[in-house]
Short mmCIF file of C-alpha atoms and ligand atoms in Angstrom, two decimals:
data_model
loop_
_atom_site.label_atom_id
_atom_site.label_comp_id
_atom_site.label_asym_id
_atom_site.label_seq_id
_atom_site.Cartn_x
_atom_site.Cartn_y
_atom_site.Cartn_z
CA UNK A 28 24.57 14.49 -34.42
CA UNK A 29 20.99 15.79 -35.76
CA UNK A 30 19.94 12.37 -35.91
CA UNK A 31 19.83 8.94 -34.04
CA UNK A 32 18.45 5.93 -36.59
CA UNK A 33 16.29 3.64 -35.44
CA UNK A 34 15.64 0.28 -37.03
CA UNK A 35 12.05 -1.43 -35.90
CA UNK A 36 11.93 -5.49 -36.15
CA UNK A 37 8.21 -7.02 -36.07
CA UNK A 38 5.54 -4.64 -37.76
CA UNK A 39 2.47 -5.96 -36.22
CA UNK A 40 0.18 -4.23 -33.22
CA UNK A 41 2.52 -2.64 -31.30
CA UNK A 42 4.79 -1.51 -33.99
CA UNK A 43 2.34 0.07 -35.54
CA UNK A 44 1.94 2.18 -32.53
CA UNK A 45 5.56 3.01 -32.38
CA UNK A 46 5.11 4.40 -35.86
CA UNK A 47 2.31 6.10 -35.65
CA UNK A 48 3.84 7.84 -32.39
CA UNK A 49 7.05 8.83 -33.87
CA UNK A 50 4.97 10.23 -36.58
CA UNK A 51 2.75 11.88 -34.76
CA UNK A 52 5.17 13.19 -31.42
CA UNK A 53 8.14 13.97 -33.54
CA UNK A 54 8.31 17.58 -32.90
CA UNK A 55 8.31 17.24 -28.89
CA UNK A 56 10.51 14.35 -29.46
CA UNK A 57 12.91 16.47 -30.56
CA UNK A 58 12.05 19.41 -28.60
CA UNK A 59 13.31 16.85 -25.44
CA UNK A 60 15.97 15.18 -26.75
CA UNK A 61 17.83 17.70 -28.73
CA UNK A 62 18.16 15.19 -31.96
CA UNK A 63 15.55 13.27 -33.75
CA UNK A 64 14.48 9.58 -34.21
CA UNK A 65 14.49 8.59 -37.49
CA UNK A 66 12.99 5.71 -38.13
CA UNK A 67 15.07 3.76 -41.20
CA UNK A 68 13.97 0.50 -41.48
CA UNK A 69 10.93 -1.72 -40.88
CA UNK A 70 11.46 -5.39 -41.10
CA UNK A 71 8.59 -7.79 -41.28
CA UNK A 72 8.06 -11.24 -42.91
CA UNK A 73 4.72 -9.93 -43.92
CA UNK A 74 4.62 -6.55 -45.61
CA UNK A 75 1.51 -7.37 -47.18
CA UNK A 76 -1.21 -7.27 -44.62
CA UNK A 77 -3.50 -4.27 -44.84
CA UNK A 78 -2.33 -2.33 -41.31
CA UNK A 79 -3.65 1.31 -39.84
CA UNK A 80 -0.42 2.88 -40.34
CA UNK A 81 1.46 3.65 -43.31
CA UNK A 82 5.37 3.02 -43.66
CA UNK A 83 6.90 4.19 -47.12
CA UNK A 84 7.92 1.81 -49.61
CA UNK A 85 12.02 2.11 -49.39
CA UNK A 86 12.11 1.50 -45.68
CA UNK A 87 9.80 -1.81 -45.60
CA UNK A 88 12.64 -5.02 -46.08
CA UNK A 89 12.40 -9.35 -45.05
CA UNK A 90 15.78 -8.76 -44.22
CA UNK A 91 16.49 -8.12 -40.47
CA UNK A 92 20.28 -7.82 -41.93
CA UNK A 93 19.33 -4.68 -43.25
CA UNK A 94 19.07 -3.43 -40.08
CA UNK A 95 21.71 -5.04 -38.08
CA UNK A 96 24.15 -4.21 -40.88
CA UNK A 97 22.97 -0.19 -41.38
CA UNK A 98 25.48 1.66 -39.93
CA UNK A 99 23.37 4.26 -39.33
CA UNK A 100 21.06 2.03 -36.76
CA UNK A 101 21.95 2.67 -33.39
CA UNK A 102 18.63 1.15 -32.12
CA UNK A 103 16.83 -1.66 -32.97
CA UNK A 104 13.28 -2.09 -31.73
CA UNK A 105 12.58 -5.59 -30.96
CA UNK A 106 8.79 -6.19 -31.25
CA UNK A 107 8.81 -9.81 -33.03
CA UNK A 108 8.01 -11.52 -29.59
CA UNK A 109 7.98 -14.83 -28.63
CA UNK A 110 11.19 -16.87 -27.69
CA UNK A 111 13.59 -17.98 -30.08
CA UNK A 112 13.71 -15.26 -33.06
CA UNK A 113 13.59 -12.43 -30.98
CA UNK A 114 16.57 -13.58 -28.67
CA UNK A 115 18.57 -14.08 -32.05
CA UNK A 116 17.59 -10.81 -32.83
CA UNK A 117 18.12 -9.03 -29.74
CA UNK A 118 21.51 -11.10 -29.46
CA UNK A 119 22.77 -9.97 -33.06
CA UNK A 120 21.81 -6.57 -32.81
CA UNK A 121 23.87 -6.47 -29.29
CA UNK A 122 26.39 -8.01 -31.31
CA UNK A 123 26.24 -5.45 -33.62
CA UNK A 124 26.96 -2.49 -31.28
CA UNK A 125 23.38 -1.94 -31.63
CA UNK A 126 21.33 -0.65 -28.39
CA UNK A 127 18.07 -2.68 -28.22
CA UNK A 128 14.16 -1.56 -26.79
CA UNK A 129 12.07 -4.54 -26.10
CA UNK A 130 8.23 -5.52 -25.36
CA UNK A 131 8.97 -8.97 -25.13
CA UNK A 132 8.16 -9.55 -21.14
CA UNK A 133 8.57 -13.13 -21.73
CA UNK A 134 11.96 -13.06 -23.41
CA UNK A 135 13.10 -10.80 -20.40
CA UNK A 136 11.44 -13.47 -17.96
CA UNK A 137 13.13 -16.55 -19.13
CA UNK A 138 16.67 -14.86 -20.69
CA UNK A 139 16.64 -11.33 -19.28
CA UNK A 140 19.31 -12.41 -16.68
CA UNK A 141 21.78 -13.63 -20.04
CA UNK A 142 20.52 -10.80 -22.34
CA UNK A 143 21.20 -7.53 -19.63
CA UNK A 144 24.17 -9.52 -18.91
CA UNK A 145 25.33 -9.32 -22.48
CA UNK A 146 24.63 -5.55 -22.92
CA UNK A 147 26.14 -4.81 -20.09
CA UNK A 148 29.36 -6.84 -21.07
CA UNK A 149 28.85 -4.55 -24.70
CA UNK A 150 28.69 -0.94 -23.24
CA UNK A 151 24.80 -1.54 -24.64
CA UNK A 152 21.65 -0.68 -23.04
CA UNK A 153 18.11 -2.53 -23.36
CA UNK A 154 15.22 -0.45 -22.43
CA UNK A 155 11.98 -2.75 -21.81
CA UNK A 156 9.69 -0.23 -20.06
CA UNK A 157 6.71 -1.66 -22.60
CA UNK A 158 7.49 -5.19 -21.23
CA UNK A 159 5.39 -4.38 -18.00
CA UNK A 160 2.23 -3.09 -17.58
CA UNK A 161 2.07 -1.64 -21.26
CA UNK A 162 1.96 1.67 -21.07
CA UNK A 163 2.30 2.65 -17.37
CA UNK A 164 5.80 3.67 -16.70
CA UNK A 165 6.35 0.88 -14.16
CA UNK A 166 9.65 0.37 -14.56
CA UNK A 167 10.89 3.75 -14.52
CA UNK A 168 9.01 4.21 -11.31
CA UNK A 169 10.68 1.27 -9.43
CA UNK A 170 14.21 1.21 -10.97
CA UNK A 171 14.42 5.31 -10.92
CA UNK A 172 11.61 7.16 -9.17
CA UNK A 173 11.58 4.79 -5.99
CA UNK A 174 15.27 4.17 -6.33
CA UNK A 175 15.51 5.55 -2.51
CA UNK A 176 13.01 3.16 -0.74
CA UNK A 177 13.00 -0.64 0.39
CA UNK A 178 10.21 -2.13 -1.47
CA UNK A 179 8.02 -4.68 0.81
CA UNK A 180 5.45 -5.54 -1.25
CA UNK A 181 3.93 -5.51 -5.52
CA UNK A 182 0.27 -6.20 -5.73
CA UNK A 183 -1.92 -5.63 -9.00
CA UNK A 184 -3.65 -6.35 -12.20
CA UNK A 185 -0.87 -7.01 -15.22
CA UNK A 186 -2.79 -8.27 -17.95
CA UNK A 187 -5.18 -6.57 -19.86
CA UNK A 188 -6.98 -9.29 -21.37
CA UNK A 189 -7.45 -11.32 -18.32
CA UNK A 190 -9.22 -8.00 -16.74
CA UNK A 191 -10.89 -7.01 -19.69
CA UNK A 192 -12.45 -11.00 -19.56
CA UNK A 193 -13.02 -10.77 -16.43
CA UNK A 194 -14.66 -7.49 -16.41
CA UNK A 195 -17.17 -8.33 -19.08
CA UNK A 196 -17.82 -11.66 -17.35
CA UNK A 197 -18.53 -9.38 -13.68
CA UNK A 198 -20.52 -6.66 -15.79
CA UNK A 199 -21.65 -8.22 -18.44
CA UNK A 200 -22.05 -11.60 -17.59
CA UNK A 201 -20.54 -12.54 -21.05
CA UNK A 202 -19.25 -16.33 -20.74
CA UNK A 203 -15.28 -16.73 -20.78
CA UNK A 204 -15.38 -17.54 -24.29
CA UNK A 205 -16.98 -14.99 -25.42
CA UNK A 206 -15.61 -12.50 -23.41
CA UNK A 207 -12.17 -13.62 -25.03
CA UNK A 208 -13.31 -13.47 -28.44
CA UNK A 209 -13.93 -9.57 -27.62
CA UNK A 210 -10.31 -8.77 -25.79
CA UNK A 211 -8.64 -10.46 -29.18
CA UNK A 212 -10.86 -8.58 -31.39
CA UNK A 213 -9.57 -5.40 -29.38
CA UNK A 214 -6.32 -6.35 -30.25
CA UNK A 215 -5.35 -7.06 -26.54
CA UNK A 216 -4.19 -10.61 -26.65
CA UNK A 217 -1.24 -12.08 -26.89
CA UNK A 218 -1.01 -14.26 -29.97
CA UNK A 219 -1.21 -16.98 -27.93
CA UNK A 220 -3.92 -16.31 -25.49
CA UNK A 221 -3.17 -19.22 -23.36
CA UNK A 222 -0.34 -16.80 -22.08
CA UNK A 223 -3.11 -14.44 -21.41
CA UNK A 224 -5.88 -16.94 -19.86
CA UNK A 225 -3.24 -19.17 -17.87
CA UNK A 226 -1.59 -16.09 -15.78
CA UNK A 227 1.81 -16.61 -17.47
CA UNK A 228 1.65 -13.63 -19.45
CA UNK A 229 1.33 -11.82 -15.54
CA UNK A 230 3.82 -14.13 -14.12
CA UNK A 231 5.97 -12.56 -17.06
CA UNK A 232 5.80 -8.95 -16.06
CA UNK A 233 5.58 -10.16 -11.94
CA UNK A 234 9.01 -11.53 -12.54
CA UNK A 235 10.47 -9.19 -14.22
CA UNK A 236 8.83 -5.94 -12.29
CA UNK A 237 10.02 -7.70 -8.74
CA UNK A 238 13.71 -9.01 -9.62
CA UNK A 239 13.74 -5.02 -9.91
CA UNK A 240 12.04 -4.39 -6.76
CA UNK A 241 13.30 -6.63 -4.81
CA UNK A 242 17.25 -6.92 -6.09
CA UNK A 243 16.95 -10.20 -7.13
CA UNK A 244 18.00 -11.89 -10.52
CA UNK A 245 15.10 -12.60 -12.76
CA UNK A 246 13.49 -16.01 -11.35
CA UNK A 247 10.52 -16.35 -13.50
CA UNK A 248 9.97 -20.49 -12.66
CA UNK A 249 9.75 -19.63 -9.09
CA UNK A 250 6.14 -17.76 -9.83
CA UNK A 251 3.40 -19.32 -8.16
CA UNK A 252 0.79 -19.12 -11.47
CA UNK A 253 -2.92 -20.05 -11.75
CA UNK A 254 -5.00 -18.35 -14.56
CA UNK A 255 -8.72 -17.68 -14.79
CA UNK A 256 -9.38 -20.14 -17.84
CA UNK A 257 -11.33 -22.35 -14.87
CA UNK A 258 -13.55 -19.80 -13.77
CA UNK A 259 -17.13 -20.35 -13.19
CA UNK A 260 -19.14 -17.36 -13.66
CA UNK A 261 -21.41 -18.49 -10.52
CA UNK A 262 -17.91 -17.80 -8.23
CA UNK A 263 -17.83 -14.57 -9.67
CA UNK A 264 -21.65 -13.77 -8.58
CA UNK A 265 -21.56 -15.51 -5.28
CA UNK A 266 -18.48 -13.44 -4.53
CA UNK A 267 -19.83 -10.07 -4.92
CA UNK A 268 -22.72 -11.44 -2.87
CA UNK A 269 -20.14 -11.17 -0.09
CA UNK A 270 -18.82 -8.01 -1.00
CA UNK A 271 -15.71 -8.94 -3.29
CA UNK A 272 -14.26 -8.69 -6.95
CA UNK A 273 -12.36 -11.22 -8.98
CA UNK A 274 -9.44 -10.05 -10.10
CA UNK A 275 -6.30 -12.18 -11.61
CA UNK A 276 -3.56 -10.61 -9.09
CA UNK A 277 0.20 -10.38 -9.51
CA UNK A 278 1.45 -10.62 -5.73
CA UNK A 279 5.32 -10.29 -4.62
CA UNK A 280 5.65 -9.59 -0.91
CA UNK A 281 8.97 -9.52 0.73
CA UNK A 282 8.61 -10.45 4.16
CA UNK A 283 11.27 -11.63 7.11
CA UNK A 284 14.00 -12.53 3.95
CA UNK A 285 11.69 -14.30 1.99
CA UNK A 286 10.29 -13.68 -1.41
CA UNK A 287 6.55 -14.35 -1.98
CA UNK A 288 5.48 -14.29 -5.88
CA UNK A 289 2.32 -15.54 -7.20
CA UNK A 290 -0.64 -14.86 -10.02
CA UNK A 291 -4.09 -16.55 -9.37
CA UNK A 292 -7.32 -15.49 -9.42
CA UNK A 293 -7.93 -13.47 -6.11
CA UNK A 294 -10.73 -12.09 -4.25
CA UNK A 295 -10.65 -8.30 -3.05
CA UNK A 296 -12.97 -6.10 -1.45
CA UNK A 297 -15.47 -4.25 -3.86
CA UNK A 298 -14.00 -1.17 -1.82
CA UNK A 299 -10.29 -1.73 -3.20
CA UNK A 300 -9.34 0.96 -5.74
CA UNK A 301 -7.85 -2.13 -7.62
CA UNK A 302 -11.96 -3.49 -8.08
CA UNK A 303 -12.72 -0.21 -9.64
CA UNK A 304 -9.89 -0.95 -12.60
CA UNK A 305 -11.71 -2.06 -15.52
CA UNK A 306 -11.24 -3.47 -19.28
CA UNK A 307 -7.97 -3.29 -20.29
CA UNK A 308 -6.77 -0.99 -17.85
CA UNK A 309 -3.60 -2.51 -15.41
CA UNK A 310 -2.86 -1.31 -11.81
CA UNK A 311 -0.24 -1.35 -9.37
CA UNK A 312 0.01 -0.66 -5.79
CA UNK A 313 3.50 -0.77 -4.83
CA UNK A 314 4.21 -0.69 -1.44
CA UNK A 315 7.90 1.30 0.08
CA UNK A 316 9.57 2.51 2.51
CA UNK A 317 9.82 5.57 3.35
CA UNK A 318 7.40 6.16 -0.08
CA UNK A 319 4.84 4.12 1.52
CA UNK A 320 1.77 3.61 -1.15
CA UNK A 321 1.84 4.32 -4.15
CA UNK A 322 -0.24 3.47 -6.94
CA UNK A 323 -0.19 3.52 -10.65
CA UNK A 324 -2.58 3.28 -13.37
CA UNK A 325 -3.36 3.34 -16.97
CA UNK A 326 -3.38 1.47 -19.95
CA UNK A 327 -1.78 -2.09 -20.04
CA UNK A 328 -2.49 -3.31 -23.62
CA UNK A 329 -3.01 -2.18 -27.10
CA UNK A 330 -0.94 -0.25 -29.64
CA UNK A 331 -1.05 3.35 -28.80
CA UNK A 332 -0.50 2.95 -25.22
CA UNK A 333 2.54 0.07 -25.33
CA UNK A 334 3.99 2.61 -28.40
CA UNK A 335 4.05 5.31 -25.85
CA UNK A 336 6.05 3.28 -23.58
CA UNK A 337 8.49 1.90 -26.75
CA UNK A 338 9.27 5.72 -27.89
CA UNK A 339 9.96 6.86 -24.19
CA UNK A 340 12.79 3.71 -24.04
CA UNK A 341 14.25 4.85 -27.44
CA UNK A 342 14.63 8.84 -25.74
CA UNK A 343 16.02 7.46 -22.98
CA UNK A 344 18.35 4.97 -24.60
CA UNK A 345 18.92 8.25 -27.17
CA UNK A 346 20.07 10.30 -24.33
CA UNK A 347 22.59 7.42 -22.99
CA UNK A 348 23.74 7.88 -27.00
CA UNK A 349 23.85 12.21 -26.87
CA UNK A 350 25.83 11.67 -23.67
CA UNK A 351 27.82 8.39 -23.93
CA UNK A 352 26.55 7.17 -20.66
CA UNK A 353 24.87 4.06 -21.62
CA UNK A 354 23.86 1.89 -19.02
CA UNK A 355 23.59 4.64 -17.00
CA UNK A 356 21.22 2.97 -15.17
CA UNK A 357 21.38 -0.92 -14.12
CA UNK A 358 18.68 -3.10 -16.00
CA UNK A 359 17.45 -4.26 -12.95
CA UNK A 360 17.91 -1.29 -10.69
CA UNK A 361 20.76 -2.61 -8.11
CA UNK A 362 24.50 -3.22 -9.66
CA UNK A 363 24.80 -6.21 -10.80
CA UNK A 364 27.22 -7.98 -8.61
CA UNK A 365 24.64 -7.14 -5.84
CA UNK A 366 21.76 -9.19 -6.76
CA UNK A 367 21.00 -11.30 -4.15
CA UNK A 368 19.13 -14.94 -4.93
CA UNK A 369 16.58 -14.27 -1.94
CA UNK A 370 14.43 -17.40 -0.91
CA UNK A 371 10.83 -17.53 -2.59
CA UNK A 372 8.43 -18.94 -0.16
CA UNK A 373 6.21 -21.52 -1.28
CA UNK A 374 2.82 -21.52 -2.22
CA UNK A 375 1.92 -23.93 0.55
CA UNK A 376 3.28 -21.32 3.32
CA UNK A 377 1.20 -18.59 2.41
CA UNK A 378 -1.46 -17.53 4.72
CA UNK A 379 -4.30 -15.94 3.49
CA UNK A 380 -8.49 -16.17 3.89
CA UNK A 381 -10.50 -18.50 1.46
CA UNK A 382 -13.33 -18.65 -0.47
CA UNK A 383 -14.83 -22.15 -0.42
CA UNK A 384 -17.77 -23.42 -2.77
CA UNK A 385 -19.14 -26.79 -1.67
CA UNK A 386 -21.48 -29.13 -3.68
CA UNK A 387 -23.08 -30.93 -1.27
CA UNK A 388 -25.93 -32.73 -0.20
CA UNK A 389 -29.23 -30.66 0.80
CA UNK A 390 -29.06 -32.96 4.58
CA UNK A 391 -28.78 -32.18 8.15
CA UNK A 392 -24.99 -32.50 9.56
CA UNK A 393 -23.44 -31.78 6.26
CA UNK A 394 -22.48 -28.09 7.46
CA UNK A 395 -21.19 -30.01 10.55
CA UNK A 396 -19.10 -32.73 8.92
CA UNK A 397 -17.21 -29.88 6.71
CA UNK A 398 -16.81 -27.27 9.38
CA UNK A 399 -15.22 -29.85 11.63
CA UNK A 400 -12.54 -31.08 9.17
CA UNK A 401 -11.74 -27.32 8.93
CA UNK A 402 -11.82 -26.52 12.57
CA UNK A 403 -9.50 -29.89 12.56
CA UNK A 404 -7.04 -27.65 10.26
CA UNK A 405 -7.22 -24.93 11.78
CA UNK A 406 -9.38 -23.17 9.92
CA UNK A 407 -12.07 -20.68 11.26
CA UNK A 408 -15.12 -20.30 8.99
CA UNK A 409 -15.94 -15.98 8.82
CA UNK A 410 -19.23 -16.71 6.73
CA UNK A 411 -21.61 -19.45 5.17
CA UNK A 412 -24.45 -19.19 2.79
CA UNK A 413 -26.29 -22.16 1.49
CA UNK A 414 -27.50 -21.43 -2.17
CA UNK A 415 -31.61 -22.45 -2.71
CA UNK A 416 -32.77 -25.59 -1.52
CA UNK A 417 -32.80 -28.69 -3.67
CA UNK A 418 -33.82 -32.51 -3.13
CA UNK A 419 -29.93 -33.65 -5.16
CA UNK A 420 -27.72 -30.73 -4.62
CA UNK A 421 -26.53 -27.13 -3.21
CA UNK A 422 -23.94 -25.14 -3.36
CA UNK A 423 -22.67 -24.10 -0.22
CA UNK A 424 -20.66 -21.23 -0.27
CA UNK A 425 -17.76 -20.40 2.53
CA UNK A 426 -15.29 -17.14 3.45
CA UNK A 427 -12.66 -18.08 5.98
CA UNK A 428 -10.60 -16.34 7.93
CA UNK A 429 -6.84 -16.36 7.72
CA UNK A 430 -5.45 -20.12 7.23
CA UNK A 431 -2.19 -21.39 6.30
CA UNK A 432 -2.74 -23.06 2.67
CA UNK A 433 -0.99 -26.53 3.18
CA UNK A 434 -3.70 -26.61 5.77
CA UNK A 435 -6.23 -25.70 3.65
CA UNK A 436 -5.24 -28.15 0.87
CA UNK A 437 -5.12 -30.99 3.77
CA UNK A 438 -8.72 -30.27 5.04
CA UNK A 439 -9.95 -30.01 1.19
CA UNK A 440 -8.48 -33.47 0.44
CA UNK A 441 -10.40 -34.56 3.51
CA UNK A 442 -13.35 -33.04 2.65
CA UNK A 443 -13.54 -33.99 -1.15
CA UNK A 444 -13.37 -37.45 -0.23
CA UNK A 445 -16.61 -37.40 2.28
CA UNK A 446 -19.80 -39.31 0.08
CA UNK A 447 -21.58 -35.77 0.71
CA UNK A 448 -19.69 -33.83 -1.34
CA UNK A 449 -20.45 -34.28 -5.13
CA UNK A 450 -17.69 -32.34 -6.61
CA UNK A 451 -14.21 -30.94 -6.08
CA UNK A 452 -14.56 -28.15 -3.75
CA UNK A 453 -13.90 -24.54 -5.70
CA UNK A 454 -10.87 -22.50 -4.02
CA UNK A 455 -10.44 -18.85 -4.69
CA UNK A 456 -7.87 -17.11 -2.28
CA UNK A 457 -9.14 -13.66 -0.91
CA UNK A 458 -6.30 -11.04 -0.44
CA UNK A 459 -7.03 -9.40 2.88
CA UNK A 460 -4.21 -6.76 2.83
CA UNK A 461 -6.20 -5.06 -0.20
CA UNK A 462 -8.67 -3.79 1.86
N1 HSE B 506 -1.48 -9.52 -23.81
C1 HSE B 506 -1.02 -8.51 -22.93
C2 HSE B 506 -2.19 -8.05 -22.08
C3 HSE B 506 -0.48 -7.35 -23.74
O1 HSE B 506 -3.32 -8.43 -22.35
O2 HSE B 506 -1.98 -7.35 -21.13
C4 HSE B 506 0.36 -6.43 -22.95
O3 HSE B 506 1.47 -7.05 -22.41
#
């Protein structure tokens, strides 16, 4: 076998990158894997649009049947996203005999479970290592290079558009809006960018990165998600005033045989290696034992980078082909049959510190009132600044130390009712183990 065909479905950002990589990388391509990829078919409802990478003529087709009927296919490159199509697609192509590579994190997060299963069923593989964290080989390192640890803990930044927001509104101090504007113009955003903006996109890749992790089945409805579409850019000053960085955090902890998974705006230290990552960059700190920390880096978004990580699932898959050992390696890391539905802790048992931002009136006993209701709770105060001096209104801005959060929800209801506070108190959670 000189060859292995490859069939691509969905010829917009990212498949462009695929392209332009197996254009580009052919000859170490083949220098690896002993055979080369030949890309046969592109299908794409529009074949019009002008794009930055040239496909000839004869290979361009409407008709994903040209590519799940080509018997000289052996893997078809899902990169339609969304729900619906794709799964059809990936689903067909299984049925086919085809072997599939994927991008489509939130396919994986709501049908991965179904869709491994039915590869596996097949004597198929699906390689997805562009579903999570774009081009950072994050899956590879948890389901392969850390196959010997216990994993205790994820912790990092998933989504490139969210950081690259959030970066311009910290360095910049672009407003959200337009700061969006620029990550879509960059080509980072998902077509819907409420995905993006609302965490789920994160919540996605957290799911899918800690059923591996963790041995669990995919349980993507049990992710605690809050995006950063509510931010104020005054939280985001008055938080480095204390020495922090807002970052939208992915979060899975495995602690006394309970699962912890959430994505919300966080606070960390300015001294955290994770407030240094920038743009469109992603990060992950992955915790194991005996590894203990690791950390990885790089790209999370665009087309060169998540094309990188589409051509190193078709080598791999290609190898499973050269050696007839497909599925070699489980989808999710542990066998199957050994997946374990571990509990997922609620949000409201989570301890953590808080940032507070009152509006309040400018009185005496105001600061008294509030920090009683917390020390009611339970809650110690670690810092309080009150922000100018005004006849109507201040902001008064509060770090606590660790609380437990259904206490911290129970003192805020208490609080936002008192006739001296003028709004609904803000509520960032700071992560204290990112120090
Ligand atoms: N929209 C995603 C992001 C693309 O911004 O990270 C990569 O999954």
């Amino acid at each position: 076998m000189r060859k292995i065909g490859v069939g691509l479905v969905g010829w917009g950002t990212v498949g462009c990158g695929v392209v332009q990589v197996l254009q580009d990388n052919a000859d170490v391509i083949e220098s690896r894997l002993g055979v080369s990829l030949e890309l046969r078919r592109v299908a794409d409802l529009d074949l019009e649009r002008e794009r930055p990478v040239k496909v000839p003529a004869e290979y361009l087709t409407r008709n994903v049947d040209d590519i799940l009927k080509d018997p000289e296919i052996q893997i078809v490159i899902e990169l339609i996203g969304g729900l619906k199509a794709a799964k059809a697609v990936i689903r067909s192509a299984i049925e086919s005999g085809k072997h599939v590579v994927t991008a489509n994190k939130a396919l994986l997060a709501h049908d991965g479970n179904e869709l491994f299963g039915l590869a596996l069923k097949n004597g198929l593989s699906i390689g997805f290592e562009a579903s999570v964290g774009g081009g950072i080989p994050i899956i590879k390192s948890l389901r392969e290079g850390l196959a010997s640890n216990r994993i205790s803990t994820i912790f990092g930044i998933l989504n490139g558009t969210a950081n690259y927001i959030l970066t311009r509104m910290t360095d910049a101090k672009l407003s959200f809006a337009d700061a969006l504007k620029e990550a879509q113009a960059l080509g980072y955003a998902e077509a819907d960018p409420t995905l993006d903006i609302e965490g789920i996109d994160t919540a996605h890749k957290l799911a899918i990165a800690s059923a591996i992790a963790f041995g669990t089945p995919i349980q993507f409805d049990r992710v605690h998600t809050e995006g950063i579409s509510g931010i104020d850019p005054l939280d985001i000053q008055y938080a480095e005033e204390f020495g922090y960085r807002l970052k939208l955090l992915a979060i899975a902890r495995s602690k006394n045989g309970r699962l912890e998974m959430r994505v919300h705006p966080t606070l960390i230290s300015q001294k955290h290696v994770l407030a240094s990552v920038k743009g469109a960059y992603n990060a992950v700190h992955i915790e194991g034992n005996p590894v203990g920390d690791v950390m990885l880096y790089g790209m999370g978004a665009g087309m060169m980078p998540t094309g990188s990580a589409v051509v190193s699932d078709l080598i791999d898959v290609a190898r499973d082909i050269l050696n007839k050992t497909p599925g070699r390696i489980p989808a999710l890391a542990f066998l199957p049959d050994r997946l374990q539905k571990i509990e997922i802790k609620p949000v409201s048992d989570v301890s953590t510190s808080y940032y507070f931002r009152f509006l309040v009136l400018d009185k005496p006993g105001v600061l008294s009132k509030i920090s009683g209701i917390l020390g009611k709770h339970q809650i110690s105060i670690a810092a309080v600044i009150q922000k100018g001096r005004h006849t109507n209104s201040v902001p008064l801005v509060m770090i606590t130390h660790e609380a437990l959060e259904s206490d911290v929800r129970k003192a805020l209801d208490e609080i936002d009712n008192l006739d001296i506070v003028l709004a609904p108190t803000v509520l960032i959670r700071i992560e204290n183990g990112a120090d």
